Short mmCIF file of C-alpha atoms and ligand atoms in Angstrom, two decimals:
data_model
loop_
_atom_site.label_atom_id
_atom_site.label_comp_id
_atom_site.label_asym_id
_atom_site.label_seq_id
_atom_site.Cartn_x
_atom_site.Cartn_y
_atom_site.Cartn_z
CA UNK A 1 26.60 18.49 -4.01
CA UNK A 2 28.85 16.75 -6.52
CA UNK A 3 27.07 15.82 -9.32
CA UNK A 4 27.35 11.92 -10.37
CA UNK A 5 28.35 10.39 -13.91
CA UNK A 6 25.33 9.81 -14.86
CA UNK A 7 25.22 6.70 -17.17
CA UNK A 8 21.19 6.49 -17.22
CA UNK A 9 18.59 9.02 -16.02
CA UNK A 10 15.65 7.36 -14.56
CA UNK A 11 12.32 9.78 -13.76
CA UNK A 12 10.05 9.21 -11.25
CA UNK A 13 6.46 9.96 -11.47
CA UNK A 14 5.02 9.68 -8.35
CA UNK A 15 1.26 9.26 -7.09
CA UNK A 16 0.75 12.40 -4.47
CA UNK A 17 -2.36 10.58 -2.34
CA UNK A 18 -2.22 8.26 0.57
CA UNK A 19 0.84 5.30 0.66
CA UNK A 20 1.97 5.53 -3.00
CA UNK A 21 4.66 7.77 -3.00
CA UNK A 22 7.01 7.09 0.50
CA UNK A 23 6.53 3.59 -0.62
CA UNK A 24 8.08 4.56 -4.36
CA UNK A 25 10.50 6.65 -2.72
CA UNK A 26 11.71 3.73 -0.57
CA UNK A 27 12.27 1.98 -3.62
CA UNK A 28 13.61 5.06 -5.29
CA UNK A 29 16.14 4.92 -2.54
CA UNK A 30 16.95 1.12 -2.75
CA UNK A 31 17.84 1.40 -6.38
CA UNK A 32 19.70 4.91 -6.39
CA UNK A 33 21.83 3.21 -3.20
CA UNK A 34 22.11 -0.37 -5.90
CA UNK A 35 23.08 1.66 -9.16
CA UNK A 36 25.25 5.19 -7.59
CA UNK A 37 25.97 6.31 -11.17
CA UNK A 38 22.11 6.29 -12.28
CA UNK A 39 20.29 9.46 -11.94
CA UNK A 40 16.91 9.37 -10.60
CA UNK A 41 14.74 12.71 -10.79
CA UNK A 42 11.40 11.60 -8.44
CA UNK A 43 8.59 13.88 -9.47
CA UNK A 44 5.85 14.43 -6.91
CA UNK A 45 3.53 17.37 -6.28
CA UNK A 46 4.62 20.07 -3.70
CA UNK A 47 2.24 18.63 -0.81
CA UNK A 48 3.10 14.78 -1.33
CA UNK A 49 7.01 15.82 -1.20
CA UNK A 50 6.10 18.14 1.73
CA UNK A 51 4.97 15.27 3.62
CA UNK A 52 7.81 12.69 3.25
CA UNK A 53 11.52 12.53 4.62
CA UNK A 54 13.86 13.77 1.88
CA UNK A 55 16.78 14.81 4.02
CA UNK A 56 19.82 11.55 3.87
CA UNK A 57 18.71 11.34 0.06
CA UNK A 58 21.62 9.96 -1.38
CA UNK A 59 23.17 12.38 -4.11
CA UNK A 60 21.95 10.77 -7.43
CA UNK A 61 18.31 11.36 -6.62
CA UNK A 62 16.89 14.74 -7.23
CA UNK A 63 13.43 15.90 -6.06
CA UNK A 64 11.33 18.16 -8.31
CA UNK A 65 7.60 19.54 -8.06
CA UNK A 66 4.99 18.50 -10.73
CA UNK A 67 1.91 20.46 -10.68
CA UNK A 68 -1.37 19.10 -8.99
CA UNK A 69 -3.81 20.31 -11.76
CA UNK A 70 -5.70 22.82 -9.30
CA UNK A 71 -5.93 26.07 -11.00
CA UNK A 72 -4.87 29.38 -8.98
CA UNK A 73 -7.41 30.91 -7.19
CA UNK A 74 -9.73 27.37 -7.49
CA UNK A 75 -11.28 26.14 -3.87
CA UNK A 76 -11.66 22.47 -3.31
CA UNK A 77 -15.08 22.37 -2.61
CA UNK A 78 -14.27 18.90 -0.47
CA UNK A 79 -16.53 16.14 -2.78
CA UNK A 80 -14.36 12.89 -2.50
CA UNK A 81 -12.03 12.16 -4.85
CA UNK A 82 -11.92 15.80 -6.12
CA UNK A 83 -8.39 16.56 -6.09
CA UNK A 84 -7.60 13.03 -7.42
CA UNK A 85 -9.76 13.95 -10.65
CA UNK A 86 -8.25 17.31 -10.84
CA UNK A 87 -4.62 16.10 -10.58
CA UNK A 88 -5.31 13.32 -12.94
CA UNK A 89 -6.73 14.86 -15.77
CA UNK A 90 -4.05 16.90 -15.65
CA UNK A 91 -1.27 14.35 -15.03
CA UNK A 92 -0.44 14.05 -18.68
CA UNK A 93 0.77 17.11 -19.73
CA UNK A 94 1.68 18.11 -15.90
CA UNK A 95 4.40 15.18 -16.39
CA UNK A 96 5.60 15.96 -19.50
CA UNK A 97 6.50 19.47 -18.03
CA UNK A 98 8.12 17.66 -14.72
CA UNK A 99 10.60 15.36 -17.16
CA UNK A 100 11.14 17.87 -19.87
CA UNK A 101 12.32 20.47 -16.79
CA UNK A 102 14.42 17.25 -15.03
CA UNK A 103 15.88 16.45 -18.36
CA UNK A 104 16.86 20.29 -19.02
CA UNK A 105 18.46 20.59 -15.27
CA UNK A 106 20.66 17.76 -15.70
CA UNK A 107 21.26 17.90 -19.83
CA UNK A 108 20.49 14.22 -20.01
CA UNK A 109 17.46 12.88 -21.81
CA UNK A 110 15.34 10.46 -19.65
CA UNK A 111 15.94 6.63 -20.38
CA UNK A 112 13.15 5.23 -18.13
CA UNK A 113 9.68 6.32 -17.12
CA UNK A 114 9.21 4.64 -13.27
CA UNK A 115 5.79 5.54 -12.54
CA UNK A 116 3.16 5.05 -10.19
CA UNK A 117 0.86 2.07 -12.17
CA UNK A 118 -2.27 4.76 -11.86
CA UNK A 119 -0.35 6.44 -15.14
CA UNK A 120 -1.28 4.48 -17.84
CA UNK A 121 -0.25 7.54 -20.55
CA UNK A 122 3.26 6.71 -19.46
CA UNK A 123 3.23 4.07 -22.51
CA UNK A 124 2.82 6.22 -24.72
CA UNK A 125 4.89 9.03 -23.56
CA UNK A 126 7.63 6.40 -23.12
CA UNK A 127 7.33 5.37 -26.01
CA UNK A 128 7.58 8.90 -27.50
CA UNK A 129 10.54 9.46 -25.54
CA UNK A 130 12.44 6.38 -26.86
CA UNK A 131 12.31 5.57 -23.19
CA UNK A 132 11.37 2.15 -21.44
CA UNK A 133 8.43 1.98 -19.13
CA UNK A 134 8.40 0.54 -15.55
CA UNK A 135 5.12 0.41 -13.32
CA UNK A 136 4.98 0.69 -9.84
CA UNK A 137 1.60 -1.04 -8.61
CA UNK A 138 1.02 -0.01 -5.36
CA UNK A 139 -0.79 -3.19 -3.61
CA UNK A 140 -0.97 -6.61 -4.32
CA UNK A 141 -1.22 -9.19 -6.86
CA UNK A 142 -4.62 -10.16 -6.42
CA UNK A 143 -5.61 -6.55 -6.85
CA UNK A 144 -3.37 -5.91 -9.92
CA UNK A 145 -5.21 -9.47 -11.62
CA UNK A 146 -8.79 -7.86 -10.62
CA UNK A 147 -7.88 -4.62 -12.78
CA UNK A 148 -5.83 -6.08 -15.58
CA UNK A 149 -9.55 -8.46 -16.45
CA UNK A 150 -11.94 -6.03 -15.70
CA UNK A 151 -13.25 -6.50 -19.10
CA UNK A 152 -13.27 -10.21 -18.69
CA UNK A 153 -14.75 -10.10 -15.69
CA UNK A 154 -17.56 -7.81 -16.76
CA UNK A 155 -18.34 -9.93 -19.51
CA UNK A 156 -18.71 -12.69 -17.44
CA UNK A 157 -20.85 -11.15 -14.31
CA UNK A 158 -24.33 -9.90 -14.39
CA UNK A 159 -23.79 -7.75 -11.30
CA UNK A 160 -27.34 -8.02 -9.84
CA UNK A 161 -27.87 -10.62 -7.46
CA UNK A 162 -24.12 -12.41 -7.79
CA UNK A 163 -22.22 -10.96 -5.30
CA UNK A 164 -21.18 -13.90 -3.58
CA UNK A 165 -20.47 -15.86 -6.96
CA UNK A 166 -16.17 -16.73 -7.27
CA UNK A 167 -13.59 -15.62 -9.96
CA UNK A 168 -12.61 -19.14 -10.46
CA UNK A 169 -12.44 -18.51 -14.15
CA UNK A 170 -9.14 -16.13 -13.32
CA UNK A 171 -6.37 -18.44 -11.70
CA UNK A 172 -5.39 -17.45 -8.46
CA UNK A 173 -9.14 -15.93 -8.19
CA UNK A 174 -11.09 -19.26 -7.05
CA UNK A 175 -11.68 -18.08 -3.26
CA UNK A 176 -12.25 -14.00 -4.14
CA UNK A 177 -16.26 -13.31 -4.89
CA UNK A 178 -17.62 -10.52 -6.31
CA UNK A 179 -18.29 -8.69 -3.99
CA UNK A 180 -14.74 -8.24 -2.34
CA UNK A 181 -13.65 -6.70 -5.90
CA UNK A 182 -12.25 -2.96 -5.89
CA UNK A 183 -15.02 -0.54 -6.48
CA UNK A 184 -14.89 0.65 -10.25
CA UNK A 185 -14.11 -3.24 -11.74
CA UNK A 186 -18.49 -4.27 -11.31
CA UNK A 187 -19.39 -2.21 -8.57
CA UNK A 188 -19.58 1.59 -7.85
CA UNK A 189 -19.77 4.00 -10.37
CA UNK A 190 -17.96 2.81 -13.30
CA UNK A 191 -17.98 6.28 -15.29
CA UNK A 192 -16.19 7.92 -12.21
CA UNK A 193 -12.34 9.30 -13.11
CA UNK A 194 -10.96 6.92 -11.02
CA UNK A 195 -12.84 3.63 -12.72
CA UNK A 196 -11.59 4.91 -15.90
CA UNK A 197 -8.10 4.95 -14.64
CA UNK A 198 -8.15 1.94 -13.26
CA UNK A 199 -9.61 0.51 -16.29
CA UNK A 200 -7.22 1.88 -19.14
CA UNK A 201 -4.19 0.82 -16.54
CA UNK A 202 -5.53 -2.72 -16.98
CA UNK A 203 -5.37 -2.25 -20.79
CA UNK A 204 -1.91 -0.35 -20.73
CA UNK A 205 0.60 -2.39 -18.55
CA UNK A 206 0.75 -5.68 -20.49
CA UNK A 207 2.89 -2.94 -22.75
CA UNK A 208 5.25 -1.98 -19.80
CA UNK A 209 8.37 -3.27 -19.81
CA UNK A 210 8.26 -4.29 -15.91
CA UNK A 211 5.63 -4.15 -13.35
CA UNK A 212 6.25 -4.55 -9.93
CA UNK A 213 4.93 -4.86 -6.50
CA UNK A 214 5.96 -5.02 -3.19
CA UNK A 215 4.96 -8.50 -2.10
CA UNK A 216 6.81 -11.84 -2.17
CA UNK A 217 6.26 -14.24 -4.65
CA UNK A 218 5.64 -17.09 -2.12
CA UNK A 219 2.85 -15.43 -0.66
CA UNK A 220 0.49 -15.79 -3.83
CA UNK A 221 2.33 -18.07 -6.22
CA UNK A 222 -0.28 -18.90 -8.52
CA UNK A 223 -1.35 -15.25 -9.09
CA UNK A 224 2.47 -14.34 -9.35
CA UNK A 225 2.43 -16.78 -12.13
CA UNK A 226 -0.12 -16.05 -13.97
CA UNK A 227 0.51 -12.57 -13.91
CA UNK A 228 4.27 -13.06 -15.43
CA UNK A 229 2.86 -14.71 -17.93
CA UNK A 230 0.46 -11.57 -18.64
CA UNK A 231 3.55 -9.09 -18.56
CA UNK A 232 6.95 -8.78 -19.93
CA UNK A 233 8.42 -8.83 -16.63
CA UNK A 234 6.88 -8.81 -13.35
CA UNK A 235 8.82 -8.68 -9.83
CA UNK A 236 7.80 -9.12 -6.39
CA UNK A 237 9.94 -7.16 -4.42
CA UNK A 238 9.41 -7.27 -0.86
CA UNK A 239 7.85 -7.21 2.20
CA UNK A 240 10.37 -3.53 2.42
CA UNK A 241 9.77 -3.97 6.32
CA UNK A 242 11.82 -6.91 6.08
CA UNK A 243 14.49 -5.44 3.91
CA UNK A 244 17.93 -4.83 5.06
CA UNK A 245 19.06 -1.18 5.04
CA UNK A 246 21.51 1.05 5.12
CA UNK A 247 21.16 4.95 6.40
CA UNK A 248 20.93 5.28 2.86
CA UNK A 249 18.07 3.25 1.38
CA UNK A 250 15.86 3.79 5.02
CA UNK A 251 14.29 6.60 6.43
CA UNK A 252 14.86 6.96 10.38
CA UNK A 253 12.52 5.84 12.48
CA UNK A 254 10.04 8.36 13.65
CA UNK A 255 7.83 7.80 17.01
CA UNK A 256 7.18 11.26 18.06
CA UNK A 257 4.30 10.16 20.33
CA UNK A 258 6.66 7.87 22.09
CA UNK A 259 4.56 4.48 21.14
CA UNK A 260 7.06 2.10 21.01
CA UNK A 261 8.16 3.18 24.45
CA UNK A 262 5.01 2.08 26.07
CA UNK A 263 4.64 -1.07 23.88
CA UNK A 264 7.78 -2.37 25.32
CA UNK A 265 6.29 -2.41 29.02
CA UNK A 266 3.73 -4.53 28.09
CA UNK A 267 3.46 -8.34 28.00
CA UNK A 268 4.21 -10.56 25.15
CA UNK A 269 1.53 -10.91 22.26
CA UNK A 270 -1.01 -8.91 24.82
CA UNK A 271 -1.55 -5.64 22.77
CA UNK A 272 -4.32 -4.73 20.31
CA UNK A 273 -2.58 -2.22 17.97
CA UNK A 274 -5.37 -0.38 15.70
CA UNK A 275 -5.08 1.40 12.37
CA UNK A 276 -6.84 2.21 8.94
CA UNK A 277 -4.34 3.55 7.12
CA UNK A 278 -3.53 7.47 5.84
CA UNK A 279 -6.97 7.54 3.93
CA UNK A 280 -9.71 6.06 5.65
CA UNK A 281 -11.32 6.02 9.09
CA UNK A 282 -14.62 4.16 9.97
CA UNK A 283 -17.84 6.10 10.43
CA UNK A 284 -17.68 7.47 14.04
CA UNK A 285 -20.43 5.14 15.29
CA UNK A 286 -18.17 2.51 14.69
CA UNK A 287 -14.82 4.20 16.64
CA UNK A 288 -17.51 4.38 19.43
CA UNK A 289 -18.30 0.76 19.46
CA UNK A 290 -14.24 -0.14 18.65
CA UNK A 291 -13.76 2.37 22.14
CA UNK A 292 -16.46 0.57 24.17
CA UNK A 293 -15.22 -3.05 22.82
CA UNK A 294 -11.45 -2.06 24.39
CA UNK A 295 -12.65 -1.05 27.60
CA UNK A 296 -15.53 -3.58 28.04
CA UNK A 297 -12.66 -6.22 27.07
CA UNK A 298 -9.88 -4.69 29.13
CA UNK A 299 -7.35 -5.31 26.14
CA UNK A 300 -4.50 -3.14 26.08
CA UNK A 301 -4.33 -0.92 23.03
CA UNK A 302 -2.21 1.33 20.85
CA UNK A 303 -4.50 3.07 18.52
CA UNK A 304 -3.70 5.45 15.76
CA UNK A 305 -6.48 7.76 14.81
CA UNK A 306 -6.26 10.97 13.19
CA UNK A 307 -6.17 14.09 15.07
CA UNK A 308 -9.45 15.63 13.54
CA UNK A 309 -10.98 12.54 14.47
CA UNK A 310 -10.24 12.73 17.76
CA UNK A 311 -13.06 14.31 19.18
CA UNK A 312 -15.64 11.32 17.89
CA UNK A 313 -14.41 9.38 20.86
CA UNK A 314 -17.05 8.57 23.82
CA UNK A 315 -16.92 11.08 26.81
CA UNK A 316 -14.01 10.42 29.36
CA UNK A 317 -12.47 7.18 27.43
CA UNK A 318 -9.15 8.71 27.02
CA UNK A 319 -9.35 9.22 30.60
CA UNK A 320 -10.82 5.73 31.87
CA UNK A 321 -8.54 4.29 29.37
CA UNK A 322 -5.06 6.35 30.48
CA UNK A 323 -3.46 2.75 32.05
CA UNK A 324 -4.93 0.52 29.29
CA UNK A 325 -3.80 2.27 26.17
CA UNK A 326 -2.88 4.73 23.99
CA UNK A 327 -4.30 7.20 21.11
CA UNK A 328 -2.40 8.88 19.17
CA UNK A 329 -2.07 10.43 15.90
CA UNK A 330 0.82 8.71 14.10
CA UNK A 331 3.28 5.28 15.15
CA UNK A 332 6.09 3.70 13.78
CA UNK A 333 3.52 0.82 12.17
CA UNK A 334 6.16 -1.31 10.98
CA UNK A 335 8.11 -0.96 14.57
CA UNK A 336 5.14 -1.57 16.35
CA UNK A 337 3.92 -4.68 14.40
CA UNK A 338 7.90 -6.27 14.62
CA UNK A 339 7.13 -6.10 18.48
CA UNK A 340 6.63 -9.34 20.60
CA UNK A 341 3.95 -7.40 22.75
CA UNK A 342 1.48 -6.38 19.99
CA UNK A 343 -0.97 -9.57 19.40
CA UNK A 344 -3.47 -8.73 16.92
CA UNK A 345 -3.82 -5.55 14.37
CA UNK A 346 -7.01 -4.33 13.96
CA UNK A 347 -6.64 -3.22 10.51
CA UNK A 348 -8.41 -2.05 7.28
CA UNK A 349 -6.68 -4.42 5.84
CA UNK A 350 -4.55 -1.72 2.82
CA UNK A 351 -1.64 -3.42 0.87
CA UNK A 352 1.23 -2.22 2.77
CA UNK A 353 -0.29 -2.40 6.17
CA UNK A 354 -1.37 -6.23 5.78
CA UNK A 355 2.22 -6.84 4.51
CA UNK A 356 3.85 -5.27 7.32
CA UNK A 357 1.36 -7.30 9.89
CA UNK A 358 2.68 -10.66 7.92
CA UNK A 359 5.90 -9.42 8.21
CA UNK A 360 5.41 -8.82 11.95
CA UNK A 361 3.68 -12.16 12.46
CA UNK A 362 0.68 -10.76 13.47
CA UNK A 363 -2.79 -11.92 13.15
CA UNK A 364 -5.39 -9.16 11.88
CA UNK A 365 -9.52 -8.16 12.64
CA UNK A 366 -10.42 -7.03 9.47
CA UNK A 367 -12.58 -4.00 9.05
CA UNK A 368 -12.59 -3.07 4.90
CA UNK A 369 -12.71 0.20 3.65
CA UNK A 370 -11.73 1.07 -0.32
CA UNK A 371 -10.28 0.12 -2.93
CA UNK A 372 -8.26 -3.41 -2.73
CA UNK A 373 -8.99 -3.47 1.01
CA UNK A 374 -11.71 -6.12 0.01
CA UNK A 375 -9.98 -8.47 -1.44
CA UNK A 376 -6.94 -8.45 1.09
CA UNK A 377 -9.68 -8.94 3.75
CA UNK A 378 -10.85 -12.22 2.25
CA UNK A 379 -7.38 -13.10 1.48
CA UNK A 380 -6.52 -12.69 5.08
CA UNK A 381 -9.74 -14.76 6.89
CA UNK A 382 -10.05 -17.66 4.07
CA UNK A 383 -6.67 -18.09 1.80
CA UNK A 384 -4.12 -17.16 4.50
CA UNK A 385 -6.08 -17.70 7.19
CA UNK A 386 -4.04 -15.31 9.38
CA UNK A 387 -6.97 -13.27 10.83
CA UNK A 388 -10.53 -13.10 10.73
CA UNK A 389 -13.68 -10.81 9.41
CA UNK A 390 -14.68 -8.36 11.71
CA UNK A 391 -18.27 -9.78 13.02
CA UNK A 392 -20.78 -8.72 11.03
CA UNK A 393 -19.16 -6.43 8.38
CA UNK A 394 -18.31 -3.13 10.68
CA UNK A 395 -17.59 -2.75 14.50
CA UNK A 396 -20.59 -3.09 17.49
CA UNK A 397 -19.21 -3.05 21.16
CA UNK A 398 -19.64 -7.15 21.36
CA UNK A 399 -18.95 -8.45 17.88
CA UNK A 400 -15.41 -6.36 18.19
CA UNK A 401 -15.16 -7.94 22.28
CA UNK A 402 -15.56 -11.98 20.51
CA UNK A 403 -13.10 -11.14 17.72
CA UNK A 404 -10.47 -9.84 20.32
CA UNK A 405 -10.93 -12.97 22.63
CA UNK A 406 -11.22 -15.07 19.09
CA UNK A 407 -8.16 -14.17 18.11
CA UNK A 408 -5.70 -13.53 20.97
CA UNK A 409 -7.16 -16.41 23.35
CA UNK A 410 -9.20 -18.94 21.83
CA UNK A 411 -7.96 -22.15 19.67
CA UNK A 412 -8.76 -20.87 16.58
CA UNK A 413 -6.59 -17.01 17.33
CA UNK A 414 -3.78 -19.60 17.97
CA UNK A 415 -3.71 -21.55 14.22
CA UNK A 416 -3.84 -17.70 12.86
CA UNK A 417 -0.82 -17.31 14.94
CA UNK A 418 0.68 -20.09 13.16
CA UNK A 419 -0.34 -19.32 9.85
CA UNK A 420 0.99 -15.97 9.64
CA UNK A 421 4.35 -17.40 11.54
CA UNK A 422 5.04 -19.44 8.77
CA UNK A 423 4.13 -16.78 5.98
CA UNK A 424 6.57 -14.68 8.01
CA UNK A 425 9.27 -17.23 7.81
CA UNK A 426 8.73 -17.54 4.00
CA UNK A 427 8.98 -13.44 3.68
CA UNK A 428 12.55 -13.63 5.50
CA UNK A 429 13.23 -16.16 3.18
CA UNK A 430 12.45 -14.06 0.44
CA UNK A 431 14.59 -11.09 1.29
CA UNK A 432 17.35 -12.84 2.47
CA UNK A 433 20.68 -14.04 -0.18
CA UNK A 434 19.35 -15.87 -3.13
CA UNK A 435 16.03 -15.48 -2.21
CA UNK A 436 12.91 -14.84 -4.60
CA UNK A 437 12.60 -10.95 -3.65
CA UNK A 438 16.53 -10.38 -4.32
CA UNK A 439 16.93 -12.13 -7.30
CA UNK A 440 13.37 -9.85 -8.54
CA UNK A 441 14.89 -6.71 -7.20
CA UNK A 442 18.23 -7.57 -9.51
CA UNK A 443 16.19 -8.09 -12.68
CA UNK A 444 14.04 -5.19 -11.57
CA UNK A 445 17.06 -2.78 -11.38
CA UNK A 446 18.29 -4.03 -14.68
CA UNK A 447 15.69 -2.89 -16.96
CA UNK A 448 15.46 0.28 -14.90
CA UNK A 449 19.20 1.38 -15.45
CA UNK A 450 19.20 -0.12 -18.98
CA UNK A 451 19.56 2.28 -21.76
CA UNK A 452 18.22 -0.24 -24.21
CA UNK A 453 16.65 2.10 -26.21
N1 UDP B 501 1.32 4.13 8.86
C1 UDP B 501 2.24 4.41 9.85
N2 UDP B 501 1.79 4.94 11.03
C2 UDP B 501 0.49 5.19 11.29
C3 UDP B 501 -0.45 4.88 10.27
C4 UDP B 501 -0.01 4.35 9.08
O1 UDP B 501 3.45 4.19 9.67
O2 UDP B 501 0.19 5.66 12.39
C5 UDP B 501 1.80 3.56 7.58
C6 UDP B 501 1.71 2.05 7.55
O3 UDP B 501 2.86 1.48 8.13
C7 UDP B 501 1.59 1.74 6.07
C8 UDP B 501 0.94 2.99 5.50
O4 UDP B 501 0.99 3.99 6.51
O5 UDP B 501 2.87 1.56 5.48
C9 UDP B 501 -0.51 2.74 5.09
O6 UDP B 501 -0.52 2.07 3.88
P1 UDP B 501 -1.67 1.06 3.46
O7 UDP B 501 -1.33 0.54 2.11
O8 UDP B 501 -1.87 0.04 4.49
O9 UDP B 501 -3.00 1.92 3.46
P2 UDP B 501 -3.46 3.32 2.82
O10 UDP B 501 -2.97 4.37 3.73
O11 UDP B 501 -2.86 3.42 1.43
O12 UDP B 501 -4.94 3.17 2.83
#
């Protein structure tokens, strides 16, 4: 392919578990489609890449394989988070390999580091490499404030016994408690790998030279605030489901289970569509009570469940269930949730997946799992108010049955309906000419094509 002027060489270093890295491709597409004669070299290990769509890329980004820090002949032995520790401890000099190899391919030194947030030793390295830094946080604001004052808020918490106590001394933090914080900031094992991470991030992005996430400011102004007051630049650059595209910046839709097909036969704002995301899956007592609350209710349902867990599902409900609904392994999400029919999400309540429901208008039953899926949770049931708590903390046949009437019959389902209508409204605000996410997105692509330095 013809190879572009190159005025700036941007390198992405990509996270190679769960959401993180289509989501930074996506972007990596939206500014390589903004800025043609930028070079972007997006750095990912060979199983992430293997899993995303990189045919269409448009001709200034190049793909390249950083190594995943699993030795030759090494077998995972299958202990959770194992080949995030692995990877990670090697992600330093792995990375430095990646961007001295991109650099050498093109014969242009890198001017910008875009990484995944996780990589806090991109400061440094950028900073050895005369290059700026940009961080790519991969949920939300209230999230990123939770990990940038972990020491704070560890000073000020004695864990025992205050769970339900608020963050009120953080602003933006006065309806979060304790005990909807990520594991690793109080709770959980705050030695693990993935604690420290999380904790030296905190300490290390005030020195980027942009952060960014994929929200929209309107959604959470006063933790926007606050936290562009904490870093040099911060931009909210989404919801991306709400983006325009072009063939260019969007990868095709893919529905190769034929989901939005059947969605479209059924009636408007009727259909429970459920999901946990690419990591997680509730124990499989609980997908037996979420099976026996769909056909005790009679609710229509598309439900995405991986393949291996499958088999977890009661005796003959696929069956019983062939006119009611659907399982299958993979939908279009963002498709699915833009549909009229679909009138709740069932959800674990991850970053991207809540802002894809908001930007679908669709109220949520929130099931938490990891990570930042806590805090979204409580967002969504007491801040927004766009969706409720699953009854009592994790799926039985009839607390699952109430939410589903709760929230797509009674009173209450309808004022979630118009909540997340008007957060909606605010999102296509955002996105469209002049609005918040655009103007971000400008400033954002600015100090990534820059060659300040
Ligand atoms: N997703 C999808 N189809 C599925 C399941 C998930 O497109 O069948 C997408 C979903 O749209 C979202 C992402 O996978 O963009 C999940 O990201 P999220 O941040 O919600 O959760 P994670 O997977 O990181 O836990």
């Amino acid at each position: 392919s013809e190879q572009p002027t190159t005025d700036s060489h941007v390198a992405i270093l990509a996270f190679p578990f769960g959401s993180h890295s289509p989501v930074l491709l996506d972007v990596t597409r939206r500014l390589a489609s903004a800025s043609p004669t930028t070079l972007f070299s997006f750095l990912n290990t060979a199983k992430s890449n293997s899993s995303l769509f990189l045919s269409d890329l448009p001709s200034n980004i190049r793909v390249h394989e950083v190594a995943d820090g699993v030795s030759e002949g090494y077998v995972l032995s299958g202990r959770p988070h194992e080949a995030f520790e692995l990877f990670i401890v090697a992600a330093p000099e792995n990375f430095r390999k990646a961007v001295a190899s991109a650099e050498s391919d093109v014969g242009k030194k890198v001017t910008c580091l875009l990484t995944d947030a996780f990589f806090w030793f991109a400061s440094d390295m950028a900073a050895e490499m005369k290059a700026t830094w940009v961080a790519f946080w991969a949920a939300g604001p209230n999230s990123m404030t939770a990990h940038l004052y972990t020491d704070r808020i560890r000073d000020a918490i004695e864990v025992d016994g205050c769970m339900e106590e608020t963050l009120g001394f953080i602003p933006g933090m006065e309806k979060y408690r304790v005990k909807d914080t990520p594991d690793g900031v109080v709770v959980g094992n705050l030695d693990s790998a993935f604690s420290d991470t999380l904790h030296r991030m905190g300490l290390a992005l005030p020195r980027a030279d942009a952060v960014f996430v994929t929200s929209f400011e309107e959604l959470d102004p006063t933790l926007t605030n606050n936290l562009k007051s904490e870093f040099k630049r911060f931009f909210s650059i989404g919801p991306l489901a709400l983006l325009s595209s072009t063939s260019q910046t969007e990868t095709p839709v893919q529905d190769p289970y034929n989901s939005l097909a059947w969605i479209k036969k059924q009636g408007t704002a009727s259909v429970a569509y459920i999901s946990f995301g690419t990591v997680m899956t509730p124990p499989p007592g609980e997908l037996v009570a979420i099976a026996e609350g769909l056909e005790s209710s009679n609710v229509p349902f598309v439900w995405s469940l991986k393949e291996k867990n499958m088999v977890q599902l009661p005796k003959g409900f696929l069956e019983r269930t062939r006119e009611q609904g659907i399982v299958v392994p993979w939908v279009p999400q963002v498709e699915l949730l833009k549909h009229e029919s679909t009138g709740v999400y069932v959800t674990h309540c991850g970053w991207n997946s809540m802002l894809e429901s908001v930007s679908g208008g669709v109220p949520m039953i929130c099931r938490p799992c990891i990570g930042d899926n806590g805090l979204n949770g409580r967002a969504v049931e007491v801040i927004w108010e766009i969706g409720m708590m699953i009854i009592g903390g994790v799926f039985t046949r009839d607390g699952f049955v109430k939410c589903l009437d709760q929230v797509l019959v009674q009173d209450d389902g309808k004022k979630m309906k118009s909540n997340v209508e008007k957060l909606r409204e605010q999102a296509h605000q955002a996105v469209s000419a002049k609005g918040s996410s655009v103007e971000n997105f400008k400033g954002l692509l600015d100090v990534v094509v820059s060659t300040l330095n």
